[in-house]
Coordinates of C-alpha atoms in Angstrom, one line a residue:
Chain A
M131 CA -7.8 -45.1 -51.7
Q132 CA -11.1 -44.6 -51.3
S133 CA -10.6 -40.9 -52.0
N134 CA -8.3 -41.3 -54.9
R135 CA -11.3 -43.2 -56.4
A136 CA -13.7 -40.7 -55.4
S137 CA -11.9 -37.9 -57.6
E138 CA -11.2 -39.4 -60.0
A139 CA -15.2 -40.3 -60.6
S140 CA -15.8 -36.5 -60.2
L141 CA -13.1 -35.7 -62.4
S142 CA -15.0 -38.2 -65.1
E143 CA -18.0 -36.4 -64.6
T144 CA -16.7 -32.9 -64.8
N145 CA -15.1 -33.7 -68.1
L146 CA -18.8 -34.7 -69.4
P147 CA -19.2 -31.3 -71.4
E148 CA -16.1 -31.8 -73.0
T149 CA -17.3 -35.0 -74.4
S150 CA -20.4 -33.0 -76.1
L151 CA -18.0 -30.4 -76.8
T152 CA -16.0 -33.3 -79.0
G153 CA -19.0 -33.7 -81.0
I154 CA -19.4 -30.9 -82.3
S155 CA -15.9 -31.1 -82.9
L156 CA -16.0 -33.6 -85.3
P157 CA -15.1 -32.6 -88.5
E158 CA -17.4 -35.3 -91.0
G159 CA -20.2 -35.2 -87.9
E160 CA -23.1 -32.7 -88.1
P161 CA -22.8 -29.7 -88.9
S162 CA -22.0 -27.3 -86.1
E163 CA -24.8 -25.7 -86.5
V164 CA -26.7 -28.7 -84.4
G165 CA -24.8 -27.4 -81.2
L166 CA -25.8 -23.3 -81.9
S167 CA -29.8 -23.4 -81.9
E168 CA -31.2 -20.6 -83.3
A169 CA -31.9 -18.4 -80.3
E170 CA -28.8 -18.7 -78.9
L171 CA -27.4 -17.0 -81.8
V172 CA -26.0 -13.7 -80.7
Q173 CA -28.8 -10.9 -82.2
V174 CA -27.1 -7.7 -79.7
E175 CA -24.3 -7.5 -82.7
L176 CA -27.5 -7.1 -85.0
A177 CA -29.3 -4.7 -83.8
Q178 CA -26.4 -2.5 -83.6
V179 CA -25.5 -2.0 -86.7
E180 CA -29.8 -1.5 -87.8
L181 CA -29.2 -4.8 -89.8
A182 CA -32.7 -6.8 -88.3
Q183 CA -34.1 -6.9 -91.2
V184 CA -31.5 -8.2 -93.1
E185 CA -32.2 -12.0 -92.8
L186 CA -29.4 -13.9 -90.6
A187 CA -27.8 -16.4 -92.9
E188 CA -27.2 -13.2 -95.3
I189 CA -25.3 -11.7 -93.1
S190 CA -21.9 -14.1 -92.7
I191 CA -19.4 -11.9 -91.5
S192 CA -19.0 -8.0 -91.3
E193 CA -15.9 -7.0 -90.2
P194 CA -15.2 -2.9 -91.3
E195 CA -11.4 -3.6 -92.4
R196 CA -12.8 -6.1 -95.4
S197 CA -13.3 -3.6 -97.7
H198 CA -14.8 -6.2 -100.2
L199 CA -17.6 -6.3 -97.4
K200 CA -18.1 -2.8 -97.8
Q201 CA -18.5 -3.4 -102.0
A202 CA -20.4 -5.6 -101.0
T203 CA -23.6 -4.6 -99.8
P204 CA -23.9 -0.3 -99.6
Q205 CA -26.5 -0.9 -96.9
Q206 CA -24.1 -2.8 -94.8
A207 CA -21.1 -0.4 -95.8
T208 CA -23.3 2.7 -94.2
S209 CA -23.6 0.8 -90.9
Q210 CA -20.6 -0.5 -90.3
S211 CA -18.7 2.4 -90.2
S212 CA -20.8 3.0 -86.8
A213 CA -19.8 -0.1 -85.7
A214 CA -16.1 -0.2 -84.5
L215 CA -15.9 -3.8 -84.5
L216 CA -18.2 -6.3 -85.8
G217 CA -18.2 -9.7 -84.5
I218 CA -18.4 -13.2 -87.6
Q219 CA -21.4 -14.2 -87.0
S220 CA -21.9 -15.7 -83.5
G221 CA -23.0 -18.4 -81.2
R222 CA -22.9 -20.1 -78.3
L223 CA -21.0 -23.0 -77.5
P224 CA -23.1 -25.0 -75.0
G225 CA -21.0 -26.9 -72.8
V226 CA -18.0 -25.0 -72.3
Q227 CA -17.9 -23.4 -68.8
Q228 CA -15.8 -20.3 -67.6
A229 CA -12.8 -20.8 -66.5
G230 CA -11.9 -21.8 -62.8
L231 CA -15.5 -23.5 -62.5
S232 CA -14.9 -26.9 -62.8
P233 CA -13.0 -28.7 -60.8
A234 CA -12.0 -30.5 -64.3
L235 CA -10.3 -27.5 -65.0
L236 CA -7.8 -27.8 -62.1
A237 CA -6.1 -30.9 -62.8
S238 CA -2.8 -30.6 -64.2
P239 CA -2.5 -30.2 -67.8
A240 CA -1.5 -33.6 -68.2
E241 CA -4.1 -35.5 -66.6
R242 CA -6.1 -33.1 -68.8
A243 CA -4.9 -34.5 -71.5
A244 CA -4.9 -38.3 -70.6
Q245 CA -8.3 -37.7 -69.9
G246 CA -9.1 -36.1 -72.7
G247 CA -7.9 -39.0 -75.1
H248 CA -5.0 -37.4 -76.7
I249 CA -1.0 -37.9 -76.1
F250 CA 0.8 -35.5 -74.3
F251 CA 4.8 -34.3 -74.2
K252 CA 6.0 -32.8 -71.5
A253 CA 10.3 -31.7 -71.3
E254 CA 11.5 -32.0 -68.1
K255 CA 15.7 -31.8 -66.6
G256 CA 16.2 -33.5 -70.0
V257 CA 14.1 -36.3 -70.2
L258 CA 11.1 -36.0 -72.5
Y259 CA 7.6 -37.4 -70.1
L260 CA 5.1 -39.0 -72.9
Y261 CA 1.8 -39.6 -71.6
L262 CA -0.7 -41.7 -73.0
P263 CA -4.3 -41.1 -73.1
S264 CA -6.4 -43.1 -70.3
N265 CA -7.8 -46.6 -71.1
Q266 CA -11.8 -44.7 -70.0
T267 CA -11.5 -42.5 -72.7
A268 CA -11.5 -46.1 -75.5
V269 CA -9.0 -44.0 -77.8
E270 CA -7.9 -47.2 -79.8
W271 CA -4.3 -47.9 -80.4
S272 CA -4.2 -46.7 -84.2
V273 CA -5.5 -43.4 -83.1
I274 CA -3.1 -42.7 -80.6
W275 CA 0.1 -44.2 -83.6
E276 CA -1.3 -41.8 -85.9
Q277 CA -1.4 -39.0 -83.4
L278 CA 2.2 -39.7 -82.3
Q279 CA 3.7 -40.1 -85.9
H280 CA 2.4 -36.8 -86.3
R281 CA 3.6 -35.2 -83.2
L282 CA 6.9 -36.8 -83.8
E283 CA 7.0 -35.5 -87.5
A284 CA 5.6 -31.8 -86.6
S285 CA 8.2 -31.1 -83.4
Q286 CA 11.3 -33.0 -85.0
R287 CA 13.4 -29.9 -84.4
I288 CA 13.2 -29.4 -80.9
W289 CA 14.1 -31.9 -78.8
P290 CA 17.6 -32.7 -79.1
P291 CA 18.8 -36.1 -80.3
Q292 CA 19.0 -38.9 -78.4
T293 CA 16.7 -37.5 -75.5
P294 CA 15.9 -40.5 -73.5
V295 CA 11.9 -40.5 -72.6
Y296 CA 9.9 -42.2 -70.3
L297 CA 6.9 -43.7 -71.1
V298 CA 3.7 -42.6 -68.8
A299 CA 1.1 -45.3 -69.9
N300 CA -0.5 -44.9 -66.9
D301 CA -3.5 -47.4 -66.7
R302 CA -3.5 -47.7 -70.3
L303 CA -2.7 -51.5 -71.3
L304 CA 0.0 -52.3 -73.9
D305 CA 1.2 -55.2 -75.4
Q306 CA 4.8 -56.0 -76.2
R307 CA 3.9 -54.9 -80.1
Q308 CA 2.7 -52.0 -79.4
L309 CA 5.5 -50.8 -77.2
D310 CA 7.9 -52.2 -79.8
Q311 CA 6.0 -49.9 -82.6
L312 CA 6.8 -46.9 -80.2
A313 CA 10.0 -47.8 -79.7
V314 CA 10.5 -47.5 -83.7
A315 CA 8.4 -44.5 -84.1
L316 CA 10.2 -42.8 -81.5
S317 CA 13.7 -43.9 -82.4
N318 CA 12.9 -42.6 -86.2
A319 CA 12.3 -39.1 -84.9
H320 CA 16.2 -39.7 -82.2
L321 CA 14.5 -40.3 -79.6
I322 CA 15.2 -43.5 -77.2
L323 CA 12.7 -45.1 -75.1
R324 CA 14.2 -45.9 -71.7
R325 CA 11.5 -46.5 -69.1
V326 CA 7.8 -47.3 -68.9
L327 CA 5.7 -45.9 -65.7
T328 CA 2.5 -48.4 -65.6
S329 CA -0.1 -48.8 -62.9
R330 CA -0.8 -52.2 -64.9
R331 CA 0.8 -55.5 -64.1
Q332 CA 0.6 -56.5 -67.9
T333 CA 2.8 -53.5 -69.3
A334 CA 5.3 -53.7 -66.9
I335 CA 5.9 -57.4 -67.7
A336 CA 5.8 -56.4 -71.5
A337 CA 7.4 -53.1 -71.3
V338 CA 10.3 -55.5 -69.0
T339 CA 10.2 -58.5 -71.6
S340 CA 11.2 -55.6 -74.2
G341 CA 14.2 -54.7 -71.6
Y342 CA 13.2 -51.1 -70.2
S343 CA 13.2 -50.0 -67.0
V344 CA 9.6 -49.9 -65.0
D345 CA 8.0 -48.0 -62.7
Q346 CA 5.1 -49.5 -61.3
Q347 CA 2.6 -46.3 -60.3
L348 CA -0.5 -47.0 -58.0
P349 CA -3.9 -46.7 -60.0
T350 CA -4.3 -42.7 -60.6
L351 CA -1.0 -41.7 -58.7
G352 CA 2.0 -41.0 -59.1
L353 CA 2.5 -39.3 -62.4
P354 CA 5.6 -37.6 -61.9
A355 CA 6.9 -34.3 -62.1
I356 CA 2.8 -33.8 -61.3
A357 CA 0.7 -33.7 -57.5
S358 CA -2.3 -36.1 -57.3
P359 CA -5.1 -34.4 -58.4
A360 CA -6.1 -34.1 -54.9
A361 CA -3.4 -32.2 -54.3
S362 CA -3.6 -30.2 -57.4
R363 CA -7.4 -29.0 -56.5
V364 CA -5.4 -27.7 -53.0
A365 CA -3.6 -25.8 -55.1
A366 CA -6.2 -24.6 -57.3
L367 CA -8.2 -23.4 -54.2
T368 CA -5.2 -21.2 -53.4
S369 CA -4.4 -20.1 -57.3
P370 CA -8.2 -20.7 -59.4
E371 CA -6.6 -20.3 -62.3
L372 CA -6.1 -22.6 -64.8
V373 CA -2.8 -24.2 -65.3
L374 CA -1.3 -24.1 -68.6
A375 CA 0.8 -26.3 -70.5
E376 CA 4.0 -25.1 -72.3
P377 CA 3.3 -23.9 -75.6
L378 CA 3.0 -26.3 -78.4
Y379 CA 5.1 -26.1 -81.4
L380 CA 4.9 -27.7 -84.7
E381 CA 5.7 -27.1 -87.9
T382 CA 3.4 -29.1 -89.9
T383 CA 0.6 -28.6 -92.5
L384 CA -2.2 -29.8 -90.9
R385 CA -4.2 -31.6 -93.3
S386 CA -8.2 -32.7 -93.0
G387 CA -8.7 -35.2 -90.2
G388 CA -5.7 -33.9 -88.2
E389 CA -6.8 -32.7 -84.5
V390 CA -4.5 -31.3 -82.4
R391 CA -5.3 -30.6 -79.2
H392 CA -3.2 -29.3 -76.0
P393 CA -3.5 -28.3 -72.4
G394 CA -1.7 -24.8 -73.4
S395 CA -1.3 -22.7 -76.5
V396 CA -0.6 -23.9 -79.9
V397 CA 2.2 -22.4 -82.5
V398 CA 1.3 -23.9 -86.4
V399 CA 4.4 -23.4 -88.8
G400 CA 2.8 -23.6 -91.6
D401 CA -0.4 -24.4 -92.8
T402 CA -4.2 -25.2 -91.4
N403 CA -6.5 -27.6 -94.3
P404 CA -10.3 -27.3 -94.1
G405 CA -11.5 -30.7 -91.9
S406 CA -8.4 -30.1 -89.6
A407 CA -9.1 -28.7 -86.0
I408 CA -7.0 -26.8 -83.5
I409 CA -8.2 -27.4 -80.1
A410 CA -6.0 -25.7 -77.4
D411 CA -6.7 -24.4 -73.8
G412 CA -4.7 -21.3 -74.6
D413 CA -4.1 -18.9 -77.3
I414 CA -3.5 -20.1 -80.8
L415 CA -1.4 -19.1 -83.8
V416 CA -1.2 -20.1 -87.0
W417 CA 2.1 -18.9 -89.1
G418 CA 0.3 -19.5 -92.4
R419 CA -3.0 -20.4 -93.3
L420 CA -6.0 -20.7 -91.3
R421 CA -8.0 -22.9 -92.8
G422 CA -9.5 -25.7 -90.6
V423 CA -11.6 -25.5 -87.3
A424 CA -9.8 -23.3 -84.3
H425 CA -10.9 -23.1 -80.5
A426 CA -8.7 -21.2 -78.4
G427 CA -9.7 -21.3 -74.7
A428 CA -11.4 -24.7 -74.6
Q429 CA -11.7 -24.7 -71.3
G430 CA -13.7 -21.7 -71.0
D431 CA -11.4 -18.9 -71.0
R432 CA -12.7 -15.8 -73.5
D433 CA -9.2 -13.9 -72.8
R434 CA -7.9 -16.3 -75.5
Q435 CA -6.8 -15.3 -79.1
I436 CA -6.8 -17.1 -82.7
M437 CA -4.0 -14.7 -84.6
A438 CA -3.1 -16.3 -88.4
L439 CA -1.2 -14.7 -91.4
Q440 CA -3.9 -15.9 -93.4
M441 CA -7.3 -15.6 -91.7
E442 CA -10.3 -18.0 -94.0
P443 CA -11.0 -20.2 -90.8
T444 CA -14.1 -23.1 -91.2
Q445 CA -14.9 -22.0 -88.3
L446 CA -13.7 -19.8 -85.0
R447 CA -14.1 -21.0 -81.4
I448 CA -13.1 -19.3 -78.9
A449 CA -14.2 -20.5 -74.8
D450 CA -18.2 -20.9 -75.5
Q451 CA -18.6 -18.6 -78.2
V452 CA -18.8 -19.4 -82.0
A453 CA -18.1 -18.0 -85.5
R454 CA -18.0 -19.0 -88.7
A455 CA -16.3 -17.8 -91.6
P456 CA -17.6 -15.4 -94.4
A457 CA -19.1 -17.7 -97.5
K458 CA -17.1 -15.0 -99.7
P459 CA -13.0 -15.4 -98.6
P460 CA -11.9 -11.9 -98.7
N461 CA -9.7 -11.1 -101.6
Q462 CA -6.7 -9.3 -99.7
V463 CA -4.8 -11.0 -96.9
Y464 CA -2.8 -9.9 -93.8
P465 CA -2.5 -11.1 -90.4
E466 CA -5.7 -11.1 -88.7
V467 CA -6.5 -11.7 -84.8
A468 CA -9.8 -13.2 -83.8
Y469 CA -10.5 -12.2 -80.0
T470 CA -14.2 -11.9 -78.0
T471 CA -16.3 -9.0 -77.5
P472 CA -19.4 -9.6 -75.2
E473 CA -21.4 -9.5 -78.6
G474 CA -19.5 -12.0 -79.8
I475 CA -16.1 -13.7 -81.5
Q476 CA -14.4 -10.1 -83.9
I477 CA -11.7 -10.4 -86.3
M478 CA -9.5 -7.3 -86.3
R479 CA -6.2 -7.0 -88.8
A480 CA -3.1 -7.9 -86.7
A481 CA -1.5 -4.7 -86.6
D482 CA -4.4 -2.6 -85.6
F483 CA -5.1 -5.0 -83.2
A484 CA -1.5 -4.4 -81.5
K485 CA -3.0 -0.5 -81.4
Q486 CA -5.9 -1.3 -80.0
Y487 CA -4.8 -4.0 -77.8
S488 CA -2.2 -1.4 -76.4
K489 CA -4.8 1.0 -75.8
Q490 CA -7.2 -1.3 -73.8
S491 CA -4.4 -2.6 -71.4
G492 CA -3.6 1.6 -70.7
K493 CA -6.7 2.4 -69.0
Chain B
M60 CA 14.7 -54.4 -106.9
G61 CA 12.1 -52.9 -107.9
R62 CA 9.7 -50.2 -107.3
I63 CA 6.5 -49.9 -104.9
I64 CA 4.0 -47.3 -106.1
V65 CA 0.7 -47.2 -104.6
I66 CA -2.2 -45.4 -106.5
T67 CA -4.8 -44.1 -103.8
S68 CA -7.1 -41.2 -103.5
G69 CA -9.5 -41.7 -100.9
K70 CA -12.6 -41.0 -102.7
G71 CA -14.4 -43.1 -104.7
G72 CA -14.8 -43.1 -108.7
V73 CA -11.5 -40.4 -109.7
G74 CA -9.6 -42.8 -111.6
K75 CA -7.3 -44.9 -109.6
T76 CA -7.5 -47.8 -111.6
T77 CA -8.1 -46.3 -115.2
C78 CA -4.6 -44.7 -114.0
T79 CA -3.4 -47.4 -112.8
A80 CA -4.0 -50.0 -116.0
N81 CA -3.1 -47.0 -118.3
L82 CA 0.6 -46.2 -115.9
G83 CA 1.4 -50.0 -115.5
T84 CA 0.7 -50.2 -119.7
A85 CA 2.6 -47.3 -120.6
L86 CA 5.8 -48.0 -118.1
A87 CA 5.2 -51.4 -120.0
K88 CA 5.3 -50.2 -123.6
I89 CA 8.6 -47.9 -122.9
G90 CA 10.2 -51.1 -122.1
R91 CA 10.0 -52.2 -118.2
S92 CA 8.7 -54.6 -116.6
V93 CA 5.0 -53.9 -114.4
A94 CA 3.0 -56.2 -112.4
L95 CA 0.0 -54.5 -110.9
M96 CA -1.4 -55.3 -107.6
D97 CA -5.3 -55.3 -107.5
A98 CA -5.5 -54.6 -103.7
D99 CA -9.7 -54.1 -104.1
F100 CA -10.5 -57.0 -102.5
G101 CA -14.3 -58.2 -102.9
L102 CA -14.9 -54.9 -105.7
R103 CA -12.3 -55.4 -107.9
N104 CA -12.2 -54.6 -111.3
L105 CA -8.3 -53.6 -112.5
D106 CA -8.7 -57.3 -114.3
L107 CA -11.6 -55.8 -116.3
L108 CA -9.9 -52.4 -117.7
L109 CA -7.3 -54.3 -118.6
G110 CA -9.4 -57.0 -120.8
L111 CA -7.8 -59.8 -118.6
E112 CA -10.7 -60.7 -116.7
N113 CA -11.7 -64.1 -118.2
R114 CA -7.7 -65.0 -118.3
V115 CA -7.6 -64.9 -114.0
V116 CA -7.4 -68.6 -112.8
Y117 CA -5.5 -67.6 -109.3
T118 CA -5.7 -64.4 -107.0
A119 CA -3.8 -63.6 -104.2
L120 CA -5.5 -65.5 -101.8
E121 CA -4.9 -68.5 -103.4
V122 CA -1.5 -67.3 -102.9
L123 CA -1.8 -66.4 -99.3
A124 CA -3.4 -69.6 -98.6
G125 CA -0.3 -71.5 -100.4
Q126 CA -2.8 -72.7 -103.0
C127 CA -0.6 -72.0 -105.8
R128 CA 2.6 -70.3 -106.4
L129 CA 2.8 -67.0 -106.5
E130 CA 4.1 -67.0 -110.2
Q131 CA 1.2 -69.3 -110.8
A132 CA -1.9 -66.4 -110.2
L133 CA 0.0 -63.4 -111.9
V134 CA -1.9 -62.9 -115.3
R135 CA 0.1 -62.0 -118.0
D136 CA -1.3 -58.5 -120.4
K137 CA -2.3 -60.1 -123.9
R138 CA -0.5 -57.2 -125.3
Q139 CA 2.9 -56.2 -123.3
R140 CA 4.2 -59.4 -122.5
D141 CA 6.0 -57.5 -119.7
L142 CA 2.6 -56.8 -117.6
V143 CA 1.8 -58.9 -115.2
L144 CA -1.8 -58.6 -113.0
L145 CA -1.8 -59.5 -109.9
P146 CA -5.7 -60.0 -109.1
A147 CA -7.6 -59.3 -105.9
A148 CA -10.6 -61.8 -104.7
Q149 CA -13.6 -61.0 -105.5
N150 CA -15.5 -63.5 -103.2
R151 CA -13.9 -62.2 -100.3
N152 CA -13.6 -58.8 -98.6
K153 CA -11.1 -56.3 -97.5
D154 CA -10.5 -57.9 -93.8
S155 CA -9.3 -61.5 -95.8
V156 CA -6.1 -60.3 -95.9
T157 CA -3.5 -58.0 -93.6
P158 CA -1.0 -55.7 -94.2
D159 CA 1.8 -57.6 -93.4
Q160 CA 0.5 -60.3 -96.0
M161 CA 0.4 -57.1 -98.6
K162 CA 3.9 -56.2 -97.7
Q163 CA 5.1 -59.8 -98.1
L164 CA 3.5 -60.3 -101.4
A165 CA 4.4 -57.1 -102.4
Y166 CA 8.2 -57.6 -101.9
A167 CA 8.4 -60.8 -103.7
L168 CA 7.5 -58.9 -106.6
T169 CA 9.7 -56.4 -106.4
K170 CA 12.6 -58.9 -106.9
K171 CA 11.5 -60.1 -110.7
Y172 CA 9.8 -56.6 -111.9
D173 CA 10.8 -52.7 -112.1
Y174 CA 7.0 -51.5 -110.8
V175 CA 4.6 -52.8 -108.0
L176 CA 2.0 -50.8 -109.3
I177 CA -0.7 -51.8 -106.0
D178 CA -4.2 -49.8 -106.8
C179 CA -5.7 -49.2 -103.9
P180 CA -9.2 -49.4 -103.2
A181 CA -11.6 -46.4 -101.8
G182 CA -12.0 -45.3 -98.4
I183 CA -9.5 -44.9 -95.4
E184 CA -10.0 -48.6 -93.5
M185 CA -8.4 -52.1 -94.1
G186 CA -8.3 -52.4 -97.5
F187 CA -6.6 -48.8 -98.2
Q188 CA -3.9 -49.9 -94.8
N189 CA -3.3 -52.9 -96.7
A190 CA -2.2 -51.5 -99.7
I191 CA -0.2 -48.3 -98.6
A192 CA 1.7 -50.9 -96.1
A193 CA 4.2 -51.4 -98.9
A194 CA 4.5 -48.8 -100.3
D195 CA 7.5 -47.0 -100.1
E196 CA 6.0 -44.1 -102.6
A197 CA 2.5 -42.9 -103.9
I198 CA 0.3 -41.2 -105.9
I199 CA -3.1 -39.5 -105.2
V200 CA -5.5 -38.8 -108.0
T201 CA -7.8 -36.6 -107.4
T202 CA -10.4 -34.4 -109.6
P203 CA -10.9 -30.3 -109.2
E204 CA -13.5 -30.7 -107.1
I205 CA -14.0 -29.7 -103.0
S206 CA -14.8 -32.9 -102.2
A207 CA -11.9 -35.5 -103.9
V208 CA -9.7 -32.7 -102.7
R209 CA -10.6 -32.7 -99.1
D210 CA -10.5 -36.6 -99.1
A211 CA -6.8 -36.5 -100.9
D212 CA -6.2 -34.4 -98.2
R213 CA -6.7 -36.7 -95.4
V214 CA -4.8 -39.7 -97.4
I215 CA -1.9 -37.8 -98.0
G216 CA -1.9 -37.0 -93.7
L217 CA -2.6 -40.8 -93.3
L218 CA 0.4 -41.5 -95.7
E219 CA 2.5 -39.4 -94.1
A220 CA 1.9 -40.7 -90.4
N221 CA 2.8 -44.4 -92.5
R222 CA 5.8 -43.5 -93.0
V223 CA 5.6 -43.1 -97.2
K224 CA 7.3 -39.3 -98.1
N225 CA 7.0 -39.7 -101.2
V226 CA 3.6 -38.9 -102.5
R227 CA 3.3 -37.1 -106.2
L228 CA -0.3 -35.8 -107.1
I229 CA -2.1 -36.6 -110.4
I230 CA -5.2 -34.0 -111.1
N231 CA -7.5 -36.1 -113.5
R232 CA -10.4 -35.0 -115.5
I233 CA -9.6 -31.7 -115.3
R234 CA -12.4 -29.5 -118.2
P235 CA -10.0 -26.3 -119.3
A236 CA -12.6 -24.5 -120.2
M237 CA -14.9 -25.2 -117.1
V238 CA -11.3 -23.7 -115.3
Q239 CA -11.4 -21.4 -117.9
A240 CA -15.1 -19.6 -117.0
N241 CA -14.4 -20.0 -113.1
D242 CA -16.1 -22.8 -112.9
M243 CA -13.8 -25.3 -111.8
M244 CA -11.0 -25.4 -109.5
S245 CA -8.2 -25.0 -111.0
V246 CA -4.1 -27.2 -111.2
S247 CA -3.1 -24.3 -108.6
D248 CA -6.4 -24.3 -106.8
V249 CA -5.8 -27.7 -105.8
Q250 CA -2.2 -27.6 -105.0
E251 CA -2.7 -24.4 -103.3
I252 CA -4.6 -26.9 -101.1
L253 CA -2.9 -30.3 -101.2
S254 CA 1.2 -29.1 -101.7
V255 CA 2.5 -32.5 -102.6
P256 CA 4.5 -32.4 -106.1
L257 CA 2.1 -32.6 -109.4
L258 CA 3.2 -35.4 -111.4
G259 CA 0.8 -34.9 -114.4
I260 CA -2.6 -33.5 -115.3
I261 CA -5.2 -35.2 -117.5
P262 CA -8.1 -33.9 -119.3
D263 CA -11.4 -34.5 -118.8
D264 CA -11.8 -37.5 -122.3
E265 CA -14.8 -39.3 -123.4
K266 CA -12.5 -41.9 -124.7
V267 CA -11.1 -43.1 -121.3
I268 CA -14.5 -44.3 -121.1
V269 CA -15.0 -45.9 -124.5
S270 CA -11.3 -47.5 -123.5
T271 CA -12.5 -48.7 -120.1
N272 CA -15.6 -50.4 -121.7
R273 CA -13.7 -52.2 -124.2
G274 CA -11.3 -53.3 -121.9
E275 CA -8.5 -51.6 -123.4
P276 CA -6.1 -49.0 -121.7
L277 CA -6.2 -45.8 -123.8
V278 CA -2.3 -45.8 -123.8
L279 CA -2.9 -48.2 -126.3
S280 CA -5.0 -46.9 -128.5
E281 CA -3.1 -45.5 -132.0
E282 CA -5.4 -42.4 -132.1
A283 CA -4.3 -39.1 -130.5
S284 CA -5.0 -37.5 -127.8
L285 CA -5.1 -35.3 -125.1
S286 CA -4.9 -37.3 -122.7
K287 CA -3.2 -40.6 -123.9
L288 CA -0.1 -37.7 -124.2
A289 CA -0.7 -36.6 -120.2
L290 CA -0.6 -39.8 -119.3
Q291 CA 3.1 -41.1 -120.8
N292 CA 4.2 -37.6 -120.0
I293 CA 3.8 -39.0 -116.3
V294 CA 5.2 -41.6 -117.3
Q295 CA 8.4 -40.3 -118.5
R296 CA 8.5 -38.3 -114.9
L297 CA 7.8 -41.6 -113.2
E298 CA 11.1 -42.8 -114.9
G299 CA 13.4 -39.4 -113.2
K300 CA 12.5 -37.0 -117.1
E301 CA 11.5 -33.6 -116.3
V302 CA 8.5 -33.8 -119.4
E303 CA 6.5 -29.6 -119.2
L304 CA 3.2 -29.5 -118.2
L305 CA 0.4 -30.1 -121.0
D306 CA -1.0 -27.0 -121.5
L307 CA -4.5 -27.5 -121.6
N308 CA -5.7 -24.0 -122.5
A309 CA -3.8 -24.3 -125.7
P310 CA -7.2 -25.3 -127.8
Y311 CA -10.0 -23.1 -126.0
D312 CA -7.3 -19.8 -127.2
T313 CA -9.6 -17.4 -128.7
L314 CA -9.2 -16.7 -132.2
L315 CA -8.1 -13.7 -131.4
A316 CA -5.2 -14.6 -129.2
R317 CA -4.1 -16.9 -131.3
L318 CA -3.9 -13.6 -134.2
R319 CA -2.5 -11.5 -131.9
R320 CA 0.0 -13.8 -131.1
F321 CA 0.3 -15.1 -134.7
F322 CA 1.4 -10.9 -135.4
K323 CA 4.0 -10.5 -132.5
S324 CA 6.0 -13.4 -133.5
K325 CA 6.2 -12.4 -136.5

């Protein structure tokens, strides 16, 4: 028990940087520039294209493939030809660390989701596990319920009808009304709530009263199919890789205020509107318009990419790098890929990126 | 059983209440029985727009408290006998009712009326939750402004989460001349972001302000106007009829363009 508590404490401690990140990602909050002091803006690329005399704010995007930009100012056009890849105006996100450094990263995807305050689904052996955010995150029930509705709606086609659901409530306190709400939401999506796993006595009683099987877990221990934090840390020592969850596949329009967080890659079939946010530990692929905020490699993995059929983001973030979109949208649209370079985030036409990428891996 | 439709927008001042008053009146005019519910507790003004302020005796709160019967609280419109208003309380706030109580009131009204239109307050807090609780359909009112469209987008997301599936859009206060000059978002710009079916477009019209101040919905005025026609078309579409969208650009055609068309048609 003692060691468990200690590990829990270290988990929440190392999560602190992540909370400061959440502050930035709030769509209605302070403009994200707050997070980026002017000094932190990457200046390297400016020197590279000899645009030093132009004001930083006016450079906005500079990416050779976007032809309208070349037309914008002849000065830029000439200097751009020398630089093959130019970043959007980039900056650094404080608080995101390089992968593999923080013990929090070595927690399992479900644990990261629970600590990050969002729901998480995991399918295993014909059973769907639904993890609820930990009580320590102080996420309100109404928020969880809204998340759940959107997720069920967007994932309807994936899970076969009548799939049993095991609710992993952990230390979250649920009353009977909430359990019933949950069961109704699940049954609307043709899923059946079967079992409740909880470490709280009240939740267990409520679940029994509603007629579900109950597993009472020890606090922090006993997530099914997931090793305890201590064990996963040991595993992580041998392989310091970030464990990603299965990719999340969503068929939906992500509207303003909608936020998807996932400890793996995210695929959205549909548009993401301004005011929405996708925060993924893996890659982000939007089969539609990307107009909100997208943060790939949110745990610090710079090798992650953001792909979209139509790239018009409010802001792109990969690991600790930030880039904001051009003030003027491009008049031509084609699928594009955003990736990181030492100079900042770059965008490239998807067709060209495929070539470039295969060249790099050939090296 | 009547239809329960909530009229909402997220942002304030885009014309929710004006639309509710006019759509309700227009529906009553074509012979439907309509109950309007003001869900804007604490800041009610649907009664003002209908010119019924001085007839309000009881409000929804008194009905819920059992101090009067539902029929007693309903205010019958002086011009349209098929139109009634269930006023909100002015002296309370949004937390004085619960979603379940709103459902109870709305369901009671559906037994007698073909349409129950709920005028939603601005914002997405308790008042909004109350207003949408009972609704099967929603009409989103927005103006061609980026802030209104953003809020509308958020509200559509919330409606989806609350399983209100039938959501349609009214774009209000369009100024065709500005759209033509590329100074205002066009209908298609708005639709591209919101991607919900369009129920109607209403041009900006000073007559609306006049009718509001007079407490007489625009659709009742004798004078023909484009905005009145737009509202009547919306009612037709609510009734399930196919009506073409108004061509707001028509008056802004240049003389040259008209002449050209004129000669082409000959």
